[in-house]
Amino acid sequence: MDIDHKVEEQEDQFLQFIDYAESVLSSDQDEGKDESNGPGWSWIASRILKTCIAYSSGVTSAILLSDISQAWNEQQKFGASRKRPECINQLKKKHKRAKLPNTVTINSIYEKNFLSLNSILEAVIIDTFLLPDPNNGILKKGREVFLTGCYLRPASGGSGYPRLLPTEYLVILLDEAEDDDAMLLGAQFCSDSFSSISLDEANQGVSYSLYSRIECIGSLEIQGKYGSLQRKQITLVDNDGSRLKFLLWGEQVLLANLFRVGCMLALDKPFIASSVDSAVETCREICLEYGSATQLYLVPFIQHEEQVSVALTQNRYHGSKLLSVLEPSQELKVSQFVLPCDSQGSIDFSNYPFRTFVVDLRDKMTSISLYGVVTDIIREIDASESEVIFSLRIEDATGAIWAKMHFVNLWSLGRLGLGHTVYISGLTCSMRRKKCLEVLWFENDVGASFINLSRLPALLSSPCLHKLSYLSHLSSQTSSTHICRVWLDQIEHCHVNTRFSHAICAQFVSKPTSGTVECNFCHSVCCDAEVVRTFHLKITLADETTKVLAWCTGQTATELLHISPDEFCELHEEEQIMYPSSLENERFTVALVNCRRQGYGLSSGSLTEEHGEATWEITLALKCE
């Protein structure tokens, strides 16, 4: 990778602030604790960006550090209690499974007086009140349960306590090492297998009790004519190696949050459905569904761990401080970190202490985050049309790689262009048959996020996250987003045009000979409601050092021109010609990206942007007061 790119990363203020925040949090930790006990690089980056999205008008260093520290302290308090019953203390010592995403504590419910529907409670029964139901014997003191889909009834009238309203989305945890649980599994769930299920017998009232391993948890699907019905498919494998689909419909998809691949799932009285009726693509004529009489038991997958060496890259680039200053004779220290590993051998990097670079990517890595520049975008053609897939080429200081982005319905990331700086989390890596590394991203996966920093409004008004550049600092090899203070110059050469764009992805549309309106980016056929008028502006920017020709569209152009596209079109032709002259010498803070750097957009079918001779795209603009 060229030296310019390395130097740009070294001077990237956003990366430097992550280092600073990490050092502040580390100083708050007790002495003697190793680095792996602190927050990971991606956790800090995600938290900073989340705060920037919440405070679009700008953030300060104090706001960011306060939010990060508070969020980390709350996360560290998970499972803590003023006085835990002894049964909970014993379970914490016994089990080493990983915490499920969206897990909350009872303490946090009391503190916030709030509980979202997709929150998960990993709870232990400390007391029971026997109801006239023989099956309630399983819910005894010390029994662990997972709950989700809970509604909170707050305390009212200044008396009483908050209560959880009954939920049907409860899973009872079993432990094969416990005699009572082992006897339950052996007596109730070992006589039936997937091959013994008969649809005819099920229709006549025969019920089954099945025991299987969770092999795969599918992404969220949208079903129904109007896209209003949700579905998740979970692939189960029994002891004979037979596979069946377990379907969750509507609000039932919340149950999938309680499962992990590799866990053993015991289903008592699942509903037996026809695969044809349920629209499931499978070689089996039947599938399983969560019925009104279904009870679920789970034997959790005990988290294995893998020792991972800190890659050489981290020693060279740790905290964006390059080790190019080291003498050749100086040795690099290599540290070891223990990371969780699932039943398929994939290592979870969500809590990895360091930033992950492209050169570090290997087979069986999950929960990866990348920070880099988009150098190519293409829309993949899916023969089944069941998914919307885009391939993005992401480049950082160590190299570039293609990532396949899977969307549930349509492109949902707003405007994205070549040269934009992005942060992506929730990536997975796997080796394909031809020994080629494949990087995948699924929109609805837990921990998946995509943030375009080049179009993040808070970036312009947050001095702690950017460093001002002069226009003379820009070069043809510039790849990062630069923030500059400029004024509008040579207005007589300004080119103002109005076009139509696709509201969903903010890219221009065209009208081919067929007469339909098609988006130039996502190639979707656009209805009238999805098409909006926008600007296509080319203008000269100047500062004390030089001038550059740049282009922009959308809200950025509206910010520069102080007028909406519709209002501009209502002006008479002479007024439209004269309008830009009123803007000369107005000063702005702008974000600039190099959209025509050598090597960008070389693939067949790549995104092409109509910017003519303009090398720079203005992605954000804020008028200087």
XYZ file of C-alpha atoms in Angstrom:
625
model
C 0.000 0.000 0.000
C 1.330 3.479 -0.873
C 3.017 5.679 1.737
C 0.406 8.464 1.310
C -2.342 6.146 2.520
C -0.305 5.109 5.570
C 0.449 8.728 6.475
C -3.233 9.663 6.090
C -4.235 6.916 8.529
C -1.519 8.061 10.897
C -3.034 11.574 10.871
C -6.681 10.452 10.947
C -8.216 12.331 13.877
C -11.044 9.800 14.271
C -8.545 6.963 14.720
C -6.510 9.078 17.106
C -9.569 9.766 19.245
C -10.271 6.019 19.507
C -6.716 5.598 20.829
C -7.282 8.440 23.279
C -10.583 7.002 24.524
C -8.966 3.584 24.921
C -6.161 5.074 27.005
C -8.671 6.909 29.237
C -10.682 3.730 29.829
C -7.511 1.718 30.419
C -6.343 4.182 33.050
C -9.639 3.645 34.887
C -9.013 -0.114 35.074
C -7.362 -1.646 38.133
C -3.618 -2.042 37.883
C -2.496 -5.541 37.051
C -5.381 -6.311 34.713
C -4.368 -7.291 31.222
C -5.451 -5.432 28.106
C -8.012 -8.047 27.135
C -10.200 -7.009 30.101
C -10.824 -3.582 28.582
C -13.167 -2.700 25.717
C -12.213 -3.827 22.224
C -11.276 -1.402 19.452
C -14.499 -2.035 17.548
C -16.608 -1.522 20.686
C -15.104 1.931 21.228
C -15.437 2.860 17.542
C -19.078 1.740 17.429
C -19.901 3.629 20.612
C -18.332 6.868 19.327
C -20.247 6.626 16.061
C -23.503 5.802 17.849
C -23.110 8.963 19.930
C -22.308 11.011 16.816
C -25.519 9.797 15.185
C -27.506 10.710 18.305
C -25.914 14.203 18.451
C -25.959 15.173 14.772
C -25.196 18.838 15.565
C -21.801 17.858 16.952
C -20.078 16.343 19.967
C -17.248 17.311 22.251
C -14.477 15.182 23.654
C -16.136 15.371 27.071
C -19.499 14.163 25.735
C -17.899 11.214 23.962
C -15.721 10.164 26.891
C -18.626 10.452 29.331
C -20.894 8.344 27.120
C -18.225 5.707 26.464
C -17.283 5.452 30.128
C -20.903 5.188 31.255
C -21.734 2.547 28.638
C -18.652 0.491 29.531
C -19.344 0.679 33.264
C -22.938 -0.472 32.689
C -21.703 -3.376 30.598
C -19.209 -4.333 33.289
C -22.012 -4.372 35.858
C -23.774 -7.192 33.989
C -24.585 -9.937 36.416
C -23.573 -7.809 39.386
C -25.989 -7.529 42.254
C -25.993 -6.055 45.718
C -26.490 -9.489 47.233
C -26.752 -12.531 45.005
C -28.388 -15.727 46.208
C -25.929 -18.586 46.661
C -27.525 -20.587 43.819
C -26.591 -17.805 41.387
C -23.016 -17.659 42.653
C -22.670 -21.420 42.115
C -24.042 -21.197 38.574
C -21.680 -18.351 37.664
C -18.734 -20.483 38.767
C -20.031 -23.548 36.924
C -20.956 -22.112 33.527
C -18.700 -20.251 31.119
C -21.080 -19.654 28.268
C -21.052 -16.329 26.448
C -23.671 -13.720 27.196
C -26.427 -13.465 24.597
C -26.806 -10.207 22.645
C -29.442 -7.753 23.968
C -29.131 -9.236 27.462
C -30.298 -6.934 30.260
C -30.167 -7.263 34.035
C -32.999 -6.966 36.530
C -31.078 -4.122 38.159
C -31.020 -2.188 34.875
C -34.795 -2.648 34.509
C -35.296 -1.130 37.955
C -32.902 1.726 37.193
C -34.344 2.659 33.780
C -37.942 1.525 34.352
C -37.856 0.332 30.759
C -37.632 -2.973 28.896
C -37.597 -3.323 25.118
C -39.443 -6.211 23.514
C -36.287 -7.822 22.113
C -34.377 -7.639 25.407
C -33.233 -10.951 26.898
C -33.270 -11.947 30.530
C -30.871 -14.730 31.553
C -32.432 -15.467 34.923
C -32.351 -17.983 37.759
C -35.447 -19.027 39.693
C -34.941 -18.257 43.388
C -38.504 -19.011 44.506
C -41.539 -20.780 43.052
C -45.243 -20.739 43.709
C -46.717 -24.064 42.679
C -49.630 -23.923 40.274
C -51.997 -26.868 39.609
C -49.915 -28.117 36.698
C -47.711 -31.231 36.983
C -45.209 -29.791 34.482
C -44.347 -26.929 36.809
C -42.058 -29.237 38.758
C -39.321 -28.499 36.227
C -39.390 -24.821 37.264
C -37.694 -25.329 40.606
C -35.352 -23.196 42.667
C -31.996 -22.790 40.950
C -33.386 -23.517 37.474
C -32.030 -21.227 34.751
C -34.375 -19.748 32.163
C -34.116 -17.413 29.173
C -36.960 -14.974 28.558
C -37.655 -12.498 25.769
C -40.678 -10.675 24.355
C -41.491 -9.425 27.862
C -43.713 -6.437 28.569
C -42.977 -4.328 31.643
C -45.758 -3.074 33.880
C -44.257 -0.131 35.786
C -45.043 0.503 39.441
C -48.025 2.842 39.760
C -49.313 5.204 42.408
C -45.996 5.395 44.219
C -46.355 1.878 45.579
C -45.608 -1.643 44.492
C -42.872 -2.835 42.125
C -42.427 -3.105 38.379
C -43.632 -6.477 37.095
C -43.028 -8.545 33.997
C -46.242 -9.520 32.280
C -46.463 -13.199 31.245
C -44.608 -14.129 28.069
C -44.831 -17.314 26.030
C -41.252 -16.840 24.830
C -39.529 -18.713 27.645
C -36.858 -21.363 27.246
C -35.930 -23.683 30.127
C -32.234 -24.527 30.408
C -31.098 -28.073 31.085
C -27.732 -29.455 32.148
C -26.826 -32.924 30.890
C -24.417 -33.280 33.826
C -27.311 -33.063 36.298
C -29.002 -36.426 36.999
C -32.572 -35.052 36.947
C -32.032 -33.241 33.656
C -30.288 -36.223 32.071
C -33.193 -38.467 33.091
C -35.709 -35.996 31.630
C -33.864 -35.886 28.322
C -33.455 -39.664 28.186
C -37.036 -40.485 29.141
C -38.877 -37.864 27.108
C -36.751 -36.872 24.127
C -34.785 -39.919 22.989
C -37.572 -42.121 21.594
C -38.548 -39.850 18.673
C -36.351 -38.838 15.765
C -36.935 -36.728 12.677
C -37.335 -39.817 10.505
C -40.123 -41.133 12.735
C -42.367 -38.096 12.214
C -45.495 -38.710 10.150
C -47.548 -35.773 8.886
C -50.686 -37.944 8.722
C -50.249 -39.089 12.318
C -49.552 -35.531 13.460
C -52.807 -34.434 11.816
C -54.579 -37.150 13.841
C -53.246 -35.750 17.129
C -50.003 -37.690 17.627
C -47.385 -35.490 19.352
C -43.603 -35.747 19.278
C -40.713 -34.855 21.582
C -37.516 -34.185 19.647
C -33.885 -33.570 20.573
C -31.502 -31.961 18.097
C -28.590 -29.615 17.594
C -28.980 -26.109 16.180
C -26.922 -26.133 12.996
C -27.889 -22.803 11.437
C -29.974 -19.731 12.324
C -31.157 -18.012 9.164
C -31.506 -14.295 8.572
C -34.802 -12.515 9.072
C -37.121 -12.948 6.079
C -40.007 -10.732 5.058
C -43.068 -12.639 3.844
C -46.554 -11.727 2.711
C -47.968 -9.643 -0.099
C -47.285 -6.370 1.706
C -44.072 -7.429 3.429
C -45.686 -7.390 6.843
C -44.938 -10.953 8.022
C -41.559 -11.893 9.463
C -40.034 -15.374 9.431
C -36.863 -17.107 10.569
C -35.696 -20.573 9.571
C -33.590 -22.583 12.008
C -31.903 -25.741 10.763
C -31.877 -28.616 13.266
C -29.893 -31.863 13.107
C -30.835 -34.914 15.185
C -28.564 -37.709 16.407
C -29.102 -39.667 13.171
C -27.869 -36.762 11.056
C -31.333 -35.965 9.678
C -32.177 -32.293 9.169
C -35.408 -30.371 9.598
C -36.386 -26.724 9.402
C -37.835 -25.117 12.543
C -39.856 -22.041 11.557
C -40.633 -18.990 13.668
C -43.329 -16.623 12.433
C -44.157 -13.005 13.304
C -43.337 -12.081 16.885
C -42.003 -15.613 17.435
C -38.754 -14.570 15.700
C -37.772 -13.063 19.067
C -37.146 -16.640 20.250
C -34.217 -16.932 17.849
C -32.363 -14.385 20.002
C -32.220 -17.052 22.735
C -30.467 -19.609 20.517
C -26.881 -20.106 19.451
C -25.465 -22.413 16.821
C -24.210 -25.556 18.547
C -26.816 -25.551 21.339
C -28.982 -28.640 21.825
C -32.693 -27.879 21.528
C -35.408 -30.131 22.983
C -38.842 -29.499 21.463
C -41.848 -30.893 23.271
C -44.987 -31.022 21.097
C -43.815 -28.900 18.153
C -46.416 -28.218 15.476
C -45.801 -30.462 12.440
C -46.428 -28.526 9.215
C -46.222 -29.244 5.521
C -43.150 -27.779 3.846
C -45.277 -26.855 0.836
C -47.820 -24.997 2.947
C -45.037 -23.171 4.785
C -43.215 -22.262 1.541
C -39.950 -23.865 2.660
C -37.382 -25.048 0.142
C -36.361 -28.474 1.495
C -36.216 -32.085 0.417
C -38.393 -33.067 3.398
C -42.183 -32.897 3.177
C -42.476 -31.599 6.716
C -41.094 -28.829 8.894
C -41.482 -27.850 12.540
C -43.213 -24.764 13.887
C -43.669 -23.208 17.315
C -47.233 -24.087 18.236
C -49.481 -23.108 21.132
C -48.606 -26.324 23.036
C -44.885 -26.276 22.239
C -42.370 -26.142 25.093
C -38.675 -25.542 24.460
C -35.717 -26.761 26.504
C -32.158 -25.744 25.764
C -28.819 -27.300 26.608
C -26.536 -24.275 26.028
C -23.385 -24.505 24.035
C -20.482 -24.046 26.424
C -18.163 -21.452 25.006
C -14.812 -22.764 23.898
C -11.883 -20.429 23.659
C -9.048 -20.001 21.210
C -5.709 -18.371 21.878
C -5.005 -15.766 19.210
C -1.678 -14.108 18.574
C -1.705 -10.376 17.967
C -0.997 -10.111 14.261
C 2.185 -8.463 13.076
C -0.034 -5.759 11.604
C -1.201 -4.722 15.052
C 2.352 -4.214 16.189
C 3.002 -2.084 13.138
C -0.246 -0.155 13.168
C -1.518 -0.362 16.758
C -3.501 2.771 17.449
C -2.634 4.093 13.976
C 0.908 4.757 15.188
C 3.109 3.136 12.536
C 6.264 1.363 13.551
C 8.128 2.594 10.513
C 10.223 4.589 12.985
C 11.574 1.424 14.582
C 15.110 0.404 13.878
C 15.406 -2.940 12.011
C 17.223 -4.396 15.007
C 14.280 -3.723 17.323
C 12.147 -6.797 17.981
C 8.369 -6.720 17.847
C 6.482 -8.063 20.840
C 3.695 -10.519 20.136
C 0.913 -10.864 22.696
C -1.598 -13.654 23.139
C -5.339 -13.095 23.611
C -8.070 -15.621 24.349
C -11.180 -15.197 22.178
C -14.410 -17.242 22.151
C -14.811 -19.972 19.560
C -18.099 -21.530 18.385
C -18.892 -25.170 17.637
C -17.761 -24.769 14.008
C -14.345 -23.428 15.014
C -15.107 -19.806 14.067
C -13.454 -17.248 16.334
C -15.451 -14.270 17.605
C -13.453 -11.041 17.251
C -16.086 -8.673 18.686
C -13.941 -8.102 21.802
C -10.565 -8.142 20.073
C -8.504 -5.349 21.683
C -7.032 -4.017 18.447
C -8.257 -2.728 15.126
C -8.555 -5.410 12.443
C -6.937 -4.659 9.078
C -7.599 -6.213 5.683
C -4.277 -8.066 5.779
C -5.314 -9.745 9.054
C -8.427 -11.443 7.663
C -8.394 -15.229 7.762
C -10.775 -18.166 7.474
C -13.347 -18.666 10.268
C -13.295 -15.154 11.688
C -16.605 -13.640 12.833
C -17.771 -10.277 14.221
C -15.033 -8.474 12.299
C -15.014 -4.701 11.885
C -13.220 -2.786 9.119
C -12.472 0.918 8.759
C -11.513 2.006 5.285
C -12.398 3.629 1.976
C -14.900 2.373 -0.618
C -13.070 1.948 -3.932
C -15.673 0.009 -5.934
C -19.378 -0.876 -5.748
C -21.330 -3.329 -7.897
C -24.820 -4.796 -7.694
C -24.744 -8.589 -7.716
C -27.314 -10.411 -9.813
C -29.168 -12.932 -7.643
C -30.838 -15.529 -9.833
C -33.441 -16.358 -7.204
C -34.066 -12.647 -6.466
C -34.542 -13.673 -2.848
C -31.905 -11.201 -1.657
C -30.464 -7.847 -2.607
C -26.672 -8.207 -2.730
C -24.009 -5.570 -3.341
C -20.270 -6.102 -3.427
C -18.113 -3.367 -1.925
C -14.354 -3.145 -2.281
C -12.922 -1.803 0.987
C -9.355 -0.509 1.189
C -7.228 0.379 4.214
C -3.519 0.978 4.762
C -2.706 -2.738 4.323
C -4.720 -3.742 1.270
C -8.197 -4.119 -0.194
C -10.882 -6.790 -0.134
C -14.377 -7.353 -1.544
C -17.241 -7.704 0.931
C -20.642 -9.100 -0.069
C -23.421 -7.066 1.523
C -26.740 -8.918 1.934
C -29.875 -6.814 2.382
C -33.272 -8.111 3.465
C -35.264 -5.979 1.072
C -33.646 -2.946 -0.566
C -30.411 -1.000 -0.232
C -30.765 0.729 3.148
C -27.512 2.643 3.655
C -28.349 5.951 1.984
C -25.998 7.617 -0.473
C -22.624 5.903 -0.859
C -19.939 6.840 -3.348
C -16.383 6.027 -4.348
C -13.826 7.449 -1.936
C -16.220 7.524 1.024
C -14.776 6.482 4.401
C -16.862 3.786 6.103
C -16.960 1.691 9.251
C -18.466 -1.803 8.933
C -19.044 -4.236 11.802
C -20.477 -7.744 11.866
C -18.386 -9.125 8.996
C -17.587 -12.825 8.729
C -14.744 -14.500 6.828
C -14.734 -17.946 5.288
C -12.649 -19.821 2.747
C -14.392 -20.802 -0.464
C -13.689 -23.969 -2.414
C -11.107 -22.272 -4.625
C -9.200 -21.217 -1.498
C -10.371 -17.664 -1.945
C -11.306 -15.688 1.179
C -14.917 -14.508 1.189
C -16.109 -11.646 3.411
C -19.843 -11.492 4.105
C -22.166 -8.987 5.813
C -25.851 -9.551 6.569
C -28.012 -6.557 7.362
C -30.013 -8.179 10.163
C -27.202 -10.107 11.854
C -26.560 -9.265 15.496
C -23.825 -6.648 15.696
C -24.048 -5.700 12.008
C -23.713 -1.990 11.290
C -22.574 0.227 8.428
C -21.733 3.894 8.972
C -20.588 6.291 6.260
C -18.285 8.738 8.072
C -17.953 10.907 4.971
C -21.651 11.755 5.302
C -21.881 11.871 9.104
C -23.163 15.399 9.970
C -21.539 15.453 13.405
C -18.102 15.069 11.795
C -18.025 18.686 10.545
C -18.953 20.283 13.871
C -16.853 18.060 16.152
C -13.246 19.363 16.248
C -12.203 16.380 18.373
C -12.923 14.061 15.404
C -11.331 15.957 12.522
C -8.267 17.985 11.639
C -8.648 20.924 9.238
C -6.731 20.635 5.972
C -5.769 23.206 3.358
C -6.867 22.517 -0.210
C -3.208 22.461 -1.201
C -2.802 19.352 0.973
C -5.081 17.391 -1.357
C -3.434 15.257 -4.012
C -4.490 12.813 -6.694
C -3.504 9.999 -4.320
C -5.580 11.270 -1.397
C -7.933 8.547 -0.148
C -9.282 9.751 3.198
C -12.015 12.298 3.923
C -10.606 15.813 4.389
C -12.284 18.664 6.271
C -11.543 22.115 4.842
C -12.622 25.739 5.400
C -13.389 27.238 1.990
C -15.313 29.905 0.152
C -17.228 29.645 -3.130
C -15.208 31.092 -6.024
C -15.514 31.695 -9.780
C -19.284 31.621 -9.522
C -19.550 32.539 -13.222
C -18.315 29.007 -13.985
C -20.664 27.357 -11.480
C -22.854 24.671 -13.039
C -26.248 24.200 -11.372
C -28.530 21.516 -12.734
C -31.557 19.699 -11.338
C -31.940 15.960 -11.816
C -34.128 13.209 -10.451
C -32.767 10.723 -7.956
C -33.860 7.532 -6.229
C -35.049 8.516 -2.730
C -33.822 5.234 -1.200
C -30.168 5.377 -2.258
C -29.907 9.065 -3.313
C -28.377 8.199 -6.703
C -29.443 9.583 -10.078
C -32.080 7.782 -12.130
C -32.407 7.387 -15.885
C -35.278 6.649 -18.216
C -34.302 4.048 -20.823
C -36.244 3.381 -24.012
C -38.627 1.064 -22.146
C -40.129 4.110 -20.484
C -39.576 2.927 -16.903
C -37.448 4.934 -14.490
C -34.391 2.990 -13.297
C -31.864 3.831 -10.591
C -28.319 4.060 -11.956
C -26.968 2.598 -8.703
C -29.205 -0.191 -7.445
C -30.902 -0.762 -10.852
C -34.308 -0.821 -9.188
C -37.327 0.204 -11.211
C -38.579 3.286 -9.368
C -42.190 4.269 -8.876
C -43.167 7.951 -8.786
C -43.138 8.032 -4.978
C -39.490 6.875 -4.932
C -38.222 9.603 -7.287
C -37.306 13.059 -5.952
C -35.822 16.171 -7.527
C -32.229 16.931 -6.527
C -29.297 19.155 -7.506
C -26.270 18.206 -9.564
C -23.831 20.988 -8.694
C -20.291 21.637 -9.931
C -18.526 24.527 -8.235
C -15.065 25.941 -7.512
C -13.877 25.963 -3.897
C -11.028 28.166 -2.717
C -8.958 28.820 0.391
C -5.767 30.739 1.150
C -3.624 28.184 -0.680
C -5.368 27.117 -3.912
C -8.628 26.339 -5.745
C -10.294 23.024 -6.656
C -13.273 22.031 -8.784
C -15.742 19.876 -6.873
C -19.226 18.463 -7.292
C -22.074 17.455 -5.017
C -25.720 16.498 -4.950
C -28.596 16.057 -2.517
C -28.701 17.846 0.829
C -25.078 19.004 0.503
C -25.880 20.976 -2.658
C -28.988 22.402 -1.002
C -26.832 23.555 1.944
C -24.404 25.330 -0.399
C -27.098 26.985 -2.519
C -29.503 27.888 0.331
C -32.448 26.774 -1.765
C -34.295 23.522 -2.397
C -34.378 21.944 -5.875
C -38.132 22.471 -6.152
C -37.825 26.136 -5.167
C -34.996 26.607 -7.676
C -37.092 25.142 -10.479
C -39.883 27.615 -9.716
C -37.553 30.541 -10.509
C -37.614 32.076 -13.969
C -34.784 31.055 -16.280
C -33.037 34.434 -15.902
C -33.279 34.172 -12.111
C -31.804 30.681 -12.183
C -28.818 31.974 -14.180
C -28.250 34.899 -11.819
C -28.930 33.031 -8.565
C -25.404 31.600 -7.937
C -23.842 35.087 -8.119
C -25.378 35.920 -4.749
C -23.321 33.142 -3.135
C -19.828 34.251 -4.142
C -17.309 34.342 -1.277
C -19.687 32.635 1.166
C -17.651 30.502 3.546
C -18.293 26.880 4.466
C -16.726 23.981 6.295
C -16.841 21.052 3.880
C -15.936 17.364 3.763
C -14.103 16.385 0.566
C -13.368 12.930 -0.830
C -11.340 11.938 -3.880
C -13.830 10.143 -6.130
C -11.468 9.712 -9.105
C -8.361 8.244 -7.479
C -6.440 5.828 -9.667
C -7.811 2.301 -9.265
C -11.334 3.327 -8.272
C -14.355 1.810 -10.021
C -12.497 -0.490 -12.401
C -14.842 -3.490 -12.221
C -17.393 -4.320 -14.870
C -20.763 -3.016 -13.728
C -19.172 -0.685 -11.184
C -20.939 2.434 -9.943
C -20.306 5.317 -12.339
C -20.837 8.873 -11.146
C -21.412 11.750 -13.555
C -18.934 14.271 -12.193
C -17.082 15.175 -15.404
C -13.669 16.687 -14.684
C -14.357 17.202 -10.977
C -12.011 15.038 -8.901
C -13.520 15.929 -5.531
C -16.955 15.236 -4.134
C -18.344 17.504 -1.415
C -20.090 15.032 0.898
C -20.969 17.489 3.701
C -21.237 21.272 3.961
C -21.847 23.593 6.902
C -22.079 27.379 6.574
C -19.524 29.248 8.671
C -21.136 31.719 11.062
